XYZ file of C-alpha atoms in Angstrom:
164
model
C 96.683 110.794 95.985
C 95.461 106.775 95.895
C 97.295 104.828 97.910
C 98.796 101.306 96.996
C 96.105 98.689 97.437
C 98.239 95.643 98.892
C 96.923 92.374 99.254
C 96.339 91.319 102.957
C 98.185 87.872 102.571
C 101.132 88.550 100.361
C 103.308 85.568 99.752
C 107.023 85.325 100.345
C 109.107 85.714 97.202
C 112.125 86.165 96.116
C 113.310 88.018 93.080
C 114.910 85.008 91.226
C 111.343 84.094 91.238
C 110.568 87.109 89.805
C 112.849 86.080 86.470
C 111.160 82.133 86.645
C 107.730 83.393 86.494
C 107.795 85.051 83.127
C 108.505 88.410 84.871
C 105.546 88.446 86.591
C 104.706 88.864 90.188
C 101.800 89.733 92.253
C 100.535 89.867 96.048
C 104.136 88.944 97.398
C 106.480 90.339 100.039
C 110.305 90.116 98.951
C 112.544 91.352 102.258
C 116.627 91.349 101.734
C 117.359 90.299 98.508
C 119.268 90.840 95.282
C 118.166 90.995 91.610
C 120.043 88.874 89.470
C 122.145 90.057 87.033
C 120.323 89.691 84.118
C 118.083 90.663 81.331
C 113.980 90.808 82.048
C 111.625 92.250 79.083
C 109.120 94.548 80.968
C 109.155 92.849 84.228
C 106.158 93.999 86.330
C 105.170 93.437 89.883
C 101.799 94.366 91.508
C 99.952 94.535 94.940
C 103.071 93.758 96.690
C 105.504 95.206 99.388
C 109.307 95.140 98.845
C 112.219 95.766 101.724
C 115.707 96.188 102.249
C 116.187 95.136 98.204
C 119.439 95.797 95.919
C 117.910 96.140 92.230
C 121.439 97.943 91.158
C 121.862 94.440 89.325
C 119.073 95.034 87.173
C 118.813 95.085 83.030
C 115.769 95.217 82.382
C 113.326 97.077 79.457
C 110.006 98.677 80.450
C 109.526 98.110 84.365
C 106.322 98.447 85.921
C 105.079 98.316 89.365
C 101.509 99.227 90.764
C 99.990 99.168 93.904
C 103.906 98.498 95.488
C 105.500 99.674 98.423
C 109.574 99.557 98.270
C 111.004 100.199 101.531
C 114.568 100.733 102.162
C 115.634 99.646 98.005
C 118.289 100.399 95.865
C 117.817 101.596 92.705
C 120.977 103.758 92.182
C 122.712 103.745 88.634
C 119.375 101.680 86.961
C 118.481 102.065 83.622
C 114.673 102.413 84.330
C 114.162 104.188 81.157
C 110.600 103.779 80.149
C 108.757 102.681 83.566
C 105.489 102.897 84.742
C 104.330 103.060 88.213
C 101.043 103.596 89.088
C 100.269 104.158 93.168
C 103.584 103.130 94.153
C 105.119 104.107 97.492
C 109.268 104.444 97.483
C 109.891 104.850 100.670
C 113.869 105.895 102.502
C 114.927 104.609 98.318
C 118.401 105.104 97.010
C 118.348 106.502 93.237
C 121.183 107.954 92.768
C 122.024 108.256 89.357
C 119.294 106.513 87.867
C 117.889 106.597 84.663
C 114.196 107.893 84.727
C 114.029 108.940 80.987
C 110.473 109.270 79.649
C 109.319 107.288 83.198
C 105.673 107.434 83.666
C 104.315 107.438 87.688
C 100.476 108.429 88.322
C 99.864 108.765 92.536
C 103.689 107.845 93.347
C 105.239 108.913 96.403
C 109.039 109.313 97.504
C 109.556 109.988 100.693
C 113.068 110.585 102.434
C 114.740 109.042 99.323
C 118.325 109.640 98.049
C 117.931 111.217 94.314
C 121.045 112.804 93.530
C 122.046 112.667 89.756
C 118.614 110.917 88.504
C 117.959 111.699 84.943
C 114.815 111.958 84.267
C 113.957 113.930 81.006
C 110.484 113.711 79.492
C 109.364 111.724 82.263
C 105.622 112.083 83.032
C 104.546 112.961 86.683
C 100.817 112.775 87.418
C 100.325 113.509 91.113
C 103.709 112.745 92.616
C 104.719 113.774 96.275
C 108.707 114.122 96.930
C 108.356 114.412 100.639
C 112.059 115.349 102.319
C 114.399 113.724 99.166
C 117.690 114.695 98.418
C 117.601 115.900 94.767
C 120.741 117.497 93.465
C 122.389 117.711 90.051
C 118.967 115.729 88.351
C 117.579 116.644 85.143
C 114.000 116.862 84.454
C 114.354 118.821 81.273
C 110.922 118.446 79.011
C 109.354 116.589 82.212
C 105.389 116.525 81.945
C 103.932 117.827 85.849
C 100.443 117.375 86.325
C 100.643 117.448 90.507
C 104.468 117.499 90.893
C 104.814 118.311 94.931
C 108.289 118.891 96.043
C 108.287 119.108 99.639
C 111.359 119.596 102.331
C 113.141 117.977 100.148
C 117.363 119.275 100.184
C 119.321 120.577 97.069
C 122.847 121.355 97.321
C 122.341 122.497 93.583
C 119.610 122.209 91.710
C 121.362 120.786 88.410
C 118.707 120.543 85.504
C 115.439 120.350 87.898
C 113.912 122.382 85.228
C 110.494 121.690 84.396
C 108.232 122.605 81.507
């Protein structure tokens, strides 16, 4: 598993900045903020760290992140259809209901995160750790596993968590 490679001297940001700068970001830290309700073409954010964050907001097309950390975000009920993250750390993450449909993530990690409901059908998982997540009722129908590592991670009912 690769680890994010942050920059040492991240810049503070803010996620309206995020929709200014042609939905680019890179080498920033973002800490208790809210993503405006709007609509970003493939917004993508790299080398950076992310806390205590409310993305539920959030229409957006093709999200990427690499080399990220999100600590403490919210995610829940996001289309995130089509993402890519590449050695990206979600750490104590709420995704409840989100929508990881044909998602892409190569050296992710989610630890302690809230996953109840995500749909996440013909998603592609290359070397993925689930370290103590809560992941009832998802769907993972069709999913691609190359590395998929599921560990003390809680399942009232295992839904759809059916992988091929």
């Amino acid at each position: 598993m690769e680890s994010p490679q942050l920059f040492e001297d991240l810049t503070t940001a803010t996620l309206t900045g995020w929709v200014d700068a042609d939905a680019y970001l890179q080498g920033v830290a973002i800490n208790h903020d809210t993503m405006p309700a709007m609509f970003i073409h493939h917004p993508t954010i790299e080398n950076s760290r992310i806390d205590h964050t409310d993305f539920t907001p959030m229409q957006t097309e093709r999200f990427e992140a690499s080399d990220c950390v999100f600590k403490h975000c919210d995610f829940a009920n996001v289309d995130l259809s089509e993402a890519a993250f590449y050695r990206v750390v979600f750490d104590q993450c709420r995704f409840v209901g989100t929508n990881l449909t044909q998602m892409y993530a190569a050296n992710v990690q989610f630890v302690d995160c809230q996953m109840s409901l995500v749909w996440a059908p013909e998603a592609t998982f290359k070397t993925v750790d689930c370290l103590r997540c809560r992941l009832d009722g998802g769907e993972l129908s069709r999913a691609q596993t190359a590395k998929l590592t599921l560990t003390d991670c809680a399942s009232m009912a295992w839904g759809y968590w059916v992988l091929s």
